[in-house]
mmCIF file of C-alpha atoms in Angstrom:
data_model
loop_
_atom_site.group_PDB
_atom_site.id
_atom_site.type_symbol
_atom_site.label_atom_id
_atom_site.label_comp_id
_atom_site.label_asym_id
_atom_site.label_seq_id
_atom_site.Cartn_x
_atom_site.Cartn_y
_atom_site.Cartn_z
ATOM 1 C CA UNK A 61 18.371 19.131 -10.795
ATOM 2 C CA UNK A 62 17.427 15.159 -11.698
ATOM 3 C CA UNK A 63 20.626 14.110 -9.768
ATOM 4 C CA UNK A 64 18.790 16.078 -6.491
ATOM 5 C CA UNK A 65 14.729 14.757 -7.388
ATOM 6 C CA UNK A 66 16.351 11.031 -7.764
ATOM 7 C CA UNK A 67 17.808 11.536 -4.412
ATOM 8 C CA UNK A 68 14.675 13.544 -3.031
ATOM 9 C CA UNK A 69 12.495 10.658 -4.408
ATOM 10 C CA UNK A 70 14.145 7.993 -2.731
ATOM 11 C CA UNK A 71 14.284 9.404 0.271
ATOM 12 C CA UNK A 72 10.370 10.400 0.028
ATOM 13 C CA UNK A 73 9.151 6.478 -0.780
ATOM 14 C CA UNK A 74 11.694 5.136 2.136
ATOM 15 C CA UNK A 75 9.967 7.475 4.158
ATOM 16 C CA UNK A 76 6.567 6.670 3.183
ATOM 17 C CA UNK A 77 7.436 2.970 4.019
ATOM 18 C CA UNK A 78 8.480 4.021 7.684
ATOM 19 C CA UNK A 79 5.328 6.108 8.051
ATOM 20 C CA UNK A 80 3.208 2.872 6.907
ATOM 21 C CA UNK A 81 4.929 0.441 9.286
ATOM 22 C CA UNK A 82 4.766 3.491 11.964
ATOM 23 C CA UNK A 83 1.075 3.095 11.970
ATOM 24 C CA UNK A 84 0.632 -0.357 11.243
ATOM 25 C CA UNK A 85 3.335 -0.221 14.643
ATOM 26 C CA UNK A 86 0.736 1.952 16.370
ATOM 27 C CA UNK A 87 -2.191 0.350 15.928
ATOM 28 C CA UNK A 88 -0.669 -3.623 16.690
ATOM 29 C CA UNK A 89 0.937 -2.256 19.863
ATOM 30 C CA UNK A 90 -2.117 -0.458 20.684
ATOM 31 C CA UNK A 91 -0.336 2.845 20.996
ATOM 32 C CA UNK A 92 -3.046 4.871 19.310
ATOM 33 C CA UNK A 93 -4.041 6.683 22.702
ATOM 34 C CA UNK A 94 -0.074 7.101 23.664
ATOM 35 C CA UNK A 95 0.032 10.983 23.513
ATOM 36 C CA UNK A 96 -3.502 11.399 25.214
ATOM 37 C CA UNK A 97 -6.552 12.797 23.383
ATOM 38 C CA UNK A 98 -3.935 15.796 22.630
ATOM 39 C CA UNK A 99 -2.408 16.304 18.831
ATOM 40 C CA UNK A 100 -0.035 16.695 17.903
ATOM 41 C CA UNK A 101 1.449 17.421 21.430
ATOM 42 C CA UNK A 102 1.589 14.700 23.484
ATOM 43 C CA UNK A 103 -0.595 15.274 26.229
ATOM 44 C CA UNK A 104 -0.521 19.036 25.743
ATOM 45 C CA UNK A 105 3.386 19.405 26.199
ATOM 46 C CA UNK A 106 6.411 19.957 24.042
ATOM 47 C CA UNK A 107 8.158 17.586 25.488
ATOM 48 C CA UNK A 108 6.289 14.788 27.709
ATOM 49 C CA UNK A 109 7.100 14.709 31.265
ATOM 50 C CA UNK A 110 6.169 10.973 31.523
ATOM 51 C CA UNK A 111 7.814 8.820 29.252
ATOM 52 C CA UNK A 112 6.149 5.611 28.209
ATOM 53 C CA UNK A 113 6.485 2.722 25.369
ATOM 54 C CA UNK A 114 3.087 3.792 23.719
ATOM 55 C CA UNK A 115 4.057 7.877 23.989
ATOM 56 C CA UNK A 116 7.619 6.824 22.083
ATOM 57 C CA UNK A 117 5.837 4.823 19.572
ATOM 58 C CA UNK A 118 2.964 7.385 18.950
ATOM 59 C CA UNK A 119 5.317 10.302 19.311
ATOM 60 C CA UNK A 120 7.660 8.726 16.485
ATOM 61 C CA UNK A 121 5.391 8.071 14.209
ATOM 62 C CA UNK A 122 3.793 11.754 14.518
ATOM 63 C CA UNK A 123 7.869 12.718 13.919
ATOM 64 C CA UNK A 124 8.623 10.499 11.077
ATOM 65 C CA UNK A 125 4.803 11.932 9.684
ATOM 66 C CA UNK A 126 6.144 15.493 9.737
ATOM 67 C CA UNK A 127 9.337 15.132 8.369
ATOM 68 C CA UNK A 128 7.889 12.913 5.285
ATOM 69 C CA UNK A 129 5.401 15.460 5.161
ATOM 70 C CA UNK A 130 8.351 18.724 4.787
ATOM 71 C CA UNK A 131 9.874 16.185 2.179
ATOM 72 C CA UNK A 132 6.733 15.089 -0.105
ATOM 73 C CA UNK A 133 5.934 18.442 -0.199
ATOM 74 C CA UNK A 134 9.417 19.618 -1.789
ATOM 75 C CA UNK A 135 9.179 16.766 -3.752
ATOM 76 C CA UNK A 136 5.613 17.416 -5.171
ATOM 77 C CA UNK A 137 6.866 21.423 -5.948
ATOM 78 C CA UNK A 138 10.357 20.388 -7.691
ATOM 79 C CA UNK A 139 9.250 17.794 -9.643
ATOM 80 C CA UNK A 140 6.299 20.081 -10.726
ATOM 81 C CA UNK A 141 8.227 23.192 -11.649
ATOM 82 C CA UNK A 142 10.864 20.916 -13.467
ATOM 83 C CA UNK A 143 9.369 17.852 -15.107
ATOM 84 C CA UNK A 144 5.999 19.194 -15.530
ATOM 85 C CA UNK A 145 6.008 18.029 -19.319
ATOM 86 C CA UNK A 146 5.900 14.728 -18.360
ATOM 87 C CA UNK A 147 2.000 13.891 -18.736
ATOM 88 C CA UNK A 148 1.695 12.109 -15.420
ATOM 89 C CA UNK A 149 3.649 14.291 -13.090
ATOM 90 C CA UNK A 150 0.908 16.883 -12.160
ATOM 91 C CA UNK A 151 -1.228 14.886 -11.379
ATOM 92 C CA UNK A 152 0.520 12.436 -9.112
ATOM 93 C CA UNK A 153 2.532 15.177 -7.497
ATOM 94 C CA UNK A 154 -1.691 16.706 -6.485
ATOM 95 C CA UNK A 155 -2.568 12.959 -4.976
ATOM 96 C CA UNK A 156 0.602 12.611 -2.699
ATOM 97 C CA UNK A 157 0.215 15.907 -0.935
ATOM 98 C CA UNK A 158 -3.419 15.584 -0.949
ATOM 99 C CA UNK A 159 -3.412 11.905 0.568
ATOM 100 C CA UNK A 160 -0.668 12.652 2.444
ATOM 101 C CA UNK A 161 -2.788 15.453 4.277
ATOM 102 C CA UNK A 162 -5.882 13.233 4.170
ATOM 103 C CA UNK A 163 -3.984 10.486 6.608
ATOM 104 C CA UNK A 164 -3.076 12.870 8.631
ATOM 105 C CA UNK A 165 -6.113 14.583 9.327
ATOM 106 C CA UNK A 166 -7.599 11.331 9.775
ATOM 107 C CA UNK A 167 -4.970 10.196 12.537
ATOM 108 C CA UNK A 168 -5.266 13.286 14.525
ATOM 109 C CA UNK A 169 -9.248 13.369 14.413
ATOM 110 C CA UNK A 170 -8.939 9.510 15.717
ATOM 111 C CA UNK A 171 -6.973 10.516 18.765
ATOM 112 C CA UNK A 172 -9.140 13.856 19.452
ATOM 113 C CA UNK A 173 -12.279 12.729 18.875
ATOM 114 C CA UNK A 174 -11.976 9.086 18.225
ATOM 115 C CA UNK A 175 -13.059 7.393 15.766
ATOM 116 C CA UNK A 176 -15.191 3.873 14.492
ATOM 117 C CA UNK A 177 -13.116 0.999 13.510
ATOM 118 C CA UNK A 178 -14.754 0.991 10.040
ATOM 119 C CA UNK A 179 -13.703 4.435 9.684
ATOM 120 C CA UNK A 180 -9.972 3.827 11.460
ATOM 121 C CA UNK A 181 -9.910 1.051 8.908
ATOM 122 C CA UNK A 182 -9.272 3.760 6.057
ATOM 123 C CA UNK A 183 -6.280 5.328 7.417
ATOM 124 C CA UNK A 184 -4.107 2.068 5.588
ATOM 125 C CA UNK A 185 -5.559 2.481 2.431
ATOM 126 C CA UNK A 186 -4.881 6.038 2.519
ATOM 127 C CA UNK A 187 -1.300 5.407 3.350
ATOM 128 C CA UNK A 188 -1.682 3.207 1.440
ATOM 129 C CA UNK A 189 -2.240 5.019 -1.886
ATOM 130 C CA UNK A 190 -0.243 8.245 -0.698
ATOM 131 C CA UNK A 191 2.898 5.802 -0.633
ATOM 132 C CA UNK A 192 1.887 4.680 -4.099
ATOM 133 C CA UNK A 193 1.750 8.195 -5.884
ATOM 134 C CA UNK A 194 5.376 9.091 -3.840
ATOM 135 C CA UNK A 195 6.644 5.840 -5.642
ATOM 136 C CA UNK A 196 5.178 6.101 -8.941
ATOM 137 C CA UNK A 197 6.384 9.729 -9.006
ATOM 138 C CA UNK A 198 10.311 8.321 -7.965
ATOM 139 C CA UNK A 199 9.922 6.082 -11.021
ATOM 140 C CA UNK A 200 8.977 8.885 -13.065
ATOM 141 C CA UNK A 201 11.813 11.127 -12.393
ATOM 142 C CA UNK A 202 13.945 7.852 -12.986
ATOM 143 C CA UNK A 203 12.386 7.400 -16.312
ATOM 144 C CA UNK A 204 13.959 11.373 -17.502
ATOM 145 C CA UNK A 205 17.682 9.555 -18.547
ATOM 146 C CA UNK A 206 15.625 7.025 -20.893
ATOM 147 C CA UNK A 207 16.911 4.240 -18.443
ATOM 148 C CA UNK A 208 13.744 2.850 -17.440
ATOM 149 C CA UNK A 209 11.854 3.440 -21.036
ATOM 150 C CA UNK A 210 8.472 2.128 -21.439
ATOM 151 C CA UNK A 211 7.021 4.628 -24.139
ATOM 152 C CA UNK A 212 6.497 1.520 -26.925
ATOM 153 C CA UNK A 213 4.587 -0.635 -24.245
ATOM 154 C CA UNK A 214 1.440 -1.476 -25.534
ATOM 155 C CA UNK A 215 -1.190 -3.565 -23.060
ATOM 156 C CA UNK A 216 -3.748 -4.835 -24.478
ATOM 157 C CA UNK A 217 -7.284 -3.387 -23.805
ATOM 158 C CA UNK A 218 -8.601 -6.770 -22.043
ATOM 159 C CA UNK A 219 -4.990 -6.889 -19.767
ATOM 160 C CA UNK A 220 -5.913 -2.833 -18.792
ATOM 161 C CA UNK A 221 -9.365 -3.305 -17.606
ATOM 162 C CA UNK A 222 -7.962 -6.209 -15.176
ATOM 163 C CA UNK A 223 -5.365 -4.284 -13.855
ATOM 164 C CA UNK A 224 -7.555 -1.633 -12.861
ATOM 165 C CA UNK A 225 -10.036 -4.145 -11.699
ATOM 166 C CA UNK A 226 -7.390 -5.681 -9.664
ATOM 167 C CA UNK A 227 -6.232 -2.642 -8.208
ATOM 168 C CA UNK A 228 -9.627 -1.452 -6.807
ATOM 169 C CA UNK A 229 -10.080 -5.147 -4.997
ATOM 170 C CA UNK A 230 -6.534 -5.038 -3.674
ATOM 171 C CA UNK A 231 -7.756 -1.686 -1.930
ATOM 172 C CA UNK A 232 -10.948 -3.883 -0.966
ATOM 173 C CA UNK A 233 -8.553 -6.460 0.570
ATOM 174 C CA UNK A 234 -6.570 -4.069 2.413
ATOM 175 C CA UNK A 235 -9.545 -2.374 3.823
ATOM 176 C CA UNK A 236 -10.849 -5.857 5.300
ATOM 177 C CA UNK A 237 -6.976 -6.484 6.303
ATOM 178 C CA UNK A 238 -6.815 -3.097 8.546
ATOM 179 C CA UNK A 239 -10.400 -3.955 10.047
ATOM 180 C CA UNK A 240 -9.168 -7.388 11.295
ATOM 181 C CA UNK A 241 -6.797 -4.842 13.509
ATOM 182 C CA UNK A 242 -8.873 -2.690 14.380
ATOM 183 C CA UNK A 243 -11.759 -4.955 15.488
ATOM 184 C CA UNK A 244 -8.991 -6.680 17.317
ATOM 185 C CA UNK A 245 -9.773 -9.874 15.251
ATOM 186 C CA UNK A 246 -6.253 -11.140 14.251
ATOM 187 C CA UNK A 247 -6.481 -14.337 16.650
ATOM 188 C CA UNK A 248 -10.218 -15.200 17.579
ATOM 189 C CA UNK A 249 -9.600 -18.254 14.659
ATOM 190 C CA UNK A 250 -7.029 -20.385 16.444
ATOM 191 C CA UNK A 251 -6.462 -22.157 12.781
ATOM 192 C CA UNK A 252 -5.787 -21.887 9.269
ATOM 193 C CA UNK A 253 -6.981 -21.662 6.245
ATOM 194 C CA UNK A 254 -10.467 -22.700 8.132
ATOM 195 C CA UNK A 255 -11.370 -20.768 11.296
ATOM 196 C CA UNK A 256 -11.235 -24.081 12.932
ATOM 197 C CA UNK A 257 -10.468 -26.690 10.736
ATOM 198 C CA UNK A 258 -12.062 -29.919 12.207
ATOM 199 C CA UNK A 259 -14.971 -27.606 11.608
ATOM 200 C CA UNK A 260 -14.665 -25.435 8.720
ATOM 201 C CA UNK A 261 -18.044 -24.925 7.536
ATOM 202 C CA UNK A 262 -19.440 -24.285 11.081
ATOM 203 C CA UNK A 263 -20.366 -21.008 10.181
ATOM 204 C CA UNK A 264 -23.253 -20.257 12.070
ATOM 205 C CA UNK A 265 -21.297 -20.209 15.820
ATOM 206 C CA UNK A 266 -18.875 -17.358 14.083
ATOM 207 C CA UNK A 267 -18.803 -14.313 15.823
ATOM 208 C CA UNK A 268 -18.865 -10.613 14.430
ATOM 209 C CA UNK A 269 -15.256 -10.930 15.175
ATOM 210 C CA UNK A 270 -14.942 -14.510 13.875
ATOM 211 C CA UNK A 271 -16.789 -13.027 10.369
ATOM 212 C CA UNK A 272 -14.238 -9.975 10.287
ATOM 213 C CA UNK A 273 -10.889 -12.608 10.126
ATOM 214 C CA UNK A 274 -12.641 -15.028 7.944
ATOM 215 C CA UNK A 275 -14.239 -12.304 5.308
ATOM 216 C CA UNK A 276 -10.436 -10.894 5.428
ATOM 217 C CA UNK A 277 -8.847 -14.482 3.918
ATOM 218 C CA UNK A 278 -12.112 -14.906 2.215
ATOM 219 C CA UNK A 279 -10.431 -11.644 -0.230
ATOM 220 C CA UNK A 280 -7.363 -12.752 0.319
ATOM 221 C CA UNK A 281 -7.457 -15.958 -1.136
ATOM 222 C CA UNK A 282 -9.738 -14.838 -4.005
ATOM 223 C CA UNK A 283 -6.752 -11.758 -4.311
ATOM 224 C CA UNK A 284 -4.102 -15.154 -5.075
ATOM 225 C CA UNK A 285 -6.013 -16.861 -7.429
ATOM 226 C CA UNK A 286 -6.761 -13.713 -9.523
ATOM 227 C CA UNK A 287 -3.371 -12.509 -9.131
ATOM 228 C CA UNK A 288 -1.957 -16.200 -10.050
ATOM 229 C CA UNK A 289 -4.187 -15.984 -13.195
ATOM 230 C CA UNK A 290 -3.240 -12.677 -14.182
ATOM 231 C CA UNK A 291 0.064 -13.448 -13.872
ATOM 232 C CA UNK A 292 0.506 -16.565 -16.051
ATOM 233 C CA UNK A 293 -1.547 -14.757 -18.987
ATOM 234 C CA UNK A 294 0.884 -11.583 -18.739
ATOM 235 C CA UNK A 295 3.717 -13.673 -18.799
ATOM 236 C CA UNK A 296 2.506 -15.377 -21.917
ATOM 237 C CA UNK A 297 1.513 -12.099 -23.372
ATOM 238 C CA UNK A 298 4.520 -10.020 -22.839
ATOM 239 C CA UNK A 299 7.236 -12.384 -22.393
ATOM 240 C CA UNK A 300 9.622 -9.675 -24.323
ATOM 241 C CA UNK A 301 8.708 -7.093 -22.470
ATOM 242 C CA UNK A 302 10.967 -6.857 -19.559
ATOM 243 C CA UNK A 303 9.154 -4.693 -17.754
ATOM 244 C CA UNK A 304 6.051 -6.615 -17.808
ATOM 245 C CA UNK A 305 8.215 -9.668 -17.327
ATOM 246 C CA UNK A 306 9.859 -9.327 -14.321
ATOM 247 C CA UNK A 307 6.889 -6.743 -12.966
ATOM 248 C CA UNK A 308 4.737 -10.009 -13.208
ATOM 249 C CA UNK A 309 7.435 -12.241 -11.298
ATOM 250 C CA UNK A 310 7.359 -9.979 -8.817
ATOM 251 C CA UNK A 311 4.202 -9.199 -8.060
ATOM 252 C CA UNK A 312 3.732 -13.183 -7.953
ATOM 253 C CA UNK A 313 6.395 -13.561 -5.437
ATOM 254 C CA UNK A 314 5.063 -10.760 -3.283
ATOM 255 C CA UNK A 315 1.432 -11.710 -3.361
ATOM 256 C CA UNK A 316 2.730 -15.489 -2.168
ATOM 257 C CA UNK A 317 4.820 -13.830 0.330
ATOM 258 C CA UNK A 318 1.627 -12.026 1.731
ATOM 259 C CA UNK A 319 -0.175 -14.920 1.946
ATOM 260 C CA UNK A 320 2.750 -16.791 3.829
ATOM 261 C CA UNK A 321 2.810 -14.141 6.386
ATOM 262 C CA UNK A 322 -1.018 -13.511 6.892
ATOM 263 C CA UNK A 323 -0.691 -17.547 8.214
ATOM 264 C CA UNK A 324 2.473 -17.099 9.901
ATOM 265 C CA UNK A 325 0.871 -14.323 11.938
ATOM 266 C CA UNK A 326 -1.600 -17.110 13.435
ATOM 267 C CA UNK A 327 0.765 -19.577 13.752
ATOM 268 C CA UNK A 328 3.350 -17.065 15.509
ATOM 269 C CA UNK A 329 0.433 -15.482 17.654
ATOM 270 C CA UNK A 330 0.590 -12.191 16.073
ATOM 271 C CA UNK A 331 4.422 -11.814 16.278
ATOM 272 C CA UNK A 332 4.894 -8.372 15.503
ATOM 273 C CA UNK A 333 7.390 -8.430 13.209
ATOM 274 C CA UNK A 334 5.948 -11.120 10.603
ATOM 275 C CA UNK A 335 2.806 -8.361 11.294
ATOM 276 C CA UNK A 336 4.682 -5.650 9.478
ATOM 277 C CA UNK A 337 5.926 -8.057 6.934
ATOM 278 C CA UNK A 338 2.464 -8.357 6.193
ATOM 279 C CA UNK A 339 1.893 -4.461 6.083
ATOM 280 C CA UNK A 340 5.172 -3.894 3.967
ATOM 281 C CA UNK A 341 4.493 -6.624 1.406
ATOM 282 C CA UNK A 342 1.069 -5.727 0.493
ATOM 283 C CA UNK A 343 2.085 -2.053 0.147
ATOM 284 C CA UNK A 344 4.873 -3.051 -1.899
ATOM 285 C CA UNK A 345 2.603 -5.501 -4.578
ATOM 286 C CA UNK A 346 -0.454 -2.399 -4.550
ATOM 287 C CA UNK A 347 2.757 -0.016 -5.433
ATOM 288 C CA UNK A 348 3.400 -2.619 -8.321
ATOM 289 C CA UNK A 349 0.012 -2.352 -9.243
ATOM 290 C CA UNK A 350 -0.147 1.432 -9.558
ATOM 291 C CA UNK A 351 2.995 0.908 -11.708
ATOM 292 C CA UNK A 352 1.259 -1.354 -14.129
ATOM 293 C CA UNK A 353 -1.724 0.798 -13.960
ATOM 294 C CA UNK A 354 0.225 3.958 -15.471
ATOM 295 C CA UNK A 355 1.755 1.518 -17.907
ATOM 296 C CA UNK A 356 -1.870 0.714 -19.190
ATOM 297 C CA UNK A 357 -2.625 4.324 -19.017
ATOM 298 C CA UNK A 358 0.130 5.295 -21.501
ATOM 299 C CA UNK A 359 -0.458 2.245 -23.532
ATOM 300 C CA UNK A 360 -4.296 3.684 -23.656
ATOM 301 C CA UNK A 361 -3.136 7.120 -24.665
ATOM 302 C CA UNK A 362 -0.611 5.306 -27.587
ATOM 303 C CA UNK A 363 -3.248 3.748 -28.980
ATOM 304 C CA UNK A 364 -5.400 6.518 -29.372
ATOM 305 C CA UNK A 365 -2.302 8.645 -30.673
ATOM 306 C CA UNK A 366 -1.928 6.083 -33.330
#
């Protein structure tokens, strides 16, 4: 039964990552309103009569949705009636149905009723933390052979309370990320870092638009310099660790990477595929995060144990 929940698992998170670049697809390629204000039809039919780019991209998405859906759910109820010793499984199998439903509900009330941008601008971090409890849960079923083995892992106390901290502003980040979108605000700053950068303090001609994109790399950059600073005082701490080790290279390498392609999308005029670069990577260093936040948890629980 592990053999079948490793396989199960992966193909659950590689789903969840197609479901995340679905929507960031949908909402770049303004595709929201492809299937009508009908859901989850497609303008009230089983199969469309008029076939257009946005209906294929909505309509695929809604697919790819129900499918990971059918598969999270068997996931959630196998790993629950088998592995339900493990401390963290419970719970974590509860948050990716529930989130799972959440972003769903969410999607179809935006295309039947519509919806504000600030509100659209949750459906990411939804996705965002359903993908993370589908991955977390992967690793955990990985971690029943003793391969991946992190039970003597202690983090310090100080090192726990930042990785929580960090967590809860990455979600802050991402939230001002998916409003850029959804205000439509990727290119109303023609430059970069600066909105316009023979002017960069000009602040006062900005519009509500203008604010959106520059409060967005406003987090971001404060997001690098924290993660940067994290990251050199893990790597000092935990050096034999190599879970800690190479967790810290890499979520150093994919917060730089982020970076990279939040400029490249200005300097490429919203290209769409550096755009879901941009999606991928930051779901991929928040997953990271979620992985060092269970680490601290058991570390936390170690402690008390001892």
């Amino acid at each position: 039964m592990v053999r079948t929940l490793k396989w199960l698992s992966v193909l659950a998170s590689s789903i969840m990552v197609f479901i995340l670049l679905g929507g960031a697809l949908v909402t770049k390629t303004e595709s929201g309103d492809g299937c009508g204000k009908s859901w989850p039809l497609c303008h009230g039919e089983l199969i469309p009569s008029e076939i257009t780019p946005e209906l294929l991209i909505e309509l695929s998405h809604r697919l790819v949705s129900g499918i990971g859906g059918i598969v999270i759910l068997a996931l959630a109820y196998l790993a629950w009636k088998h592995l339900r010793h493990i401390r963290e499984v419970k719970f974590l199998s509860i948050l990716s149905v529930v989130f799972l439903v959440l972003q769903g509900l969410i999607g179809a009330a935006a295309v039947v009723w519509g919806q504000s941008d600030f509100v659209l601008a949750l459906h990411f971090g939804i996705s965002l933390i359903s993908f993370a409890s589908v991955f977390l849960l992967m690793l955990l079923i990985f971690e029943v052979d003793k391969k991946l083995d992190t039970s003597s892992l202690i983090i310090r106390k100080k090192h726990r309370i930042e990785i929580y901290l960090l967590s809860i502003y990455t979600l802050i980040t991402v939230y001002t990320g998916a409003l850029v979108r959804h205000t439509e605000a990727n290119l109303v700053c023609r430059d970069w870092p600066f909105c316009f950068n023979n002017a960069p303090l000009n602040i006062a001609s900005f519009s509500f638009e203008q604010f959106v994109q520059m409060g967005h790399r406003l987090t971001a950059g404060i997001l690098l310099v924290w993660t940067i600073s994290l990251f050199l005082r893990l790597i000092k701490s935990y050096r034999d660790n190599q879970f800690m080790y190479w967790g810290s290279i890499t979520m150093i390498i994919l917060i730089v990477l982020q970076v990279i392609f939040g400029a490249l999308i200005i300097f490429t005029l919203l290209n769409l595929g550096i755009a879901l670069l941009h999606a991928l990577v930051i779901s991929c260093y928040f997953a990271l995060l979620c992985y060092f936040i269970l680490l601290a948890s058991r570390s936390m629980s170690l402690e008390k144990n001892k």
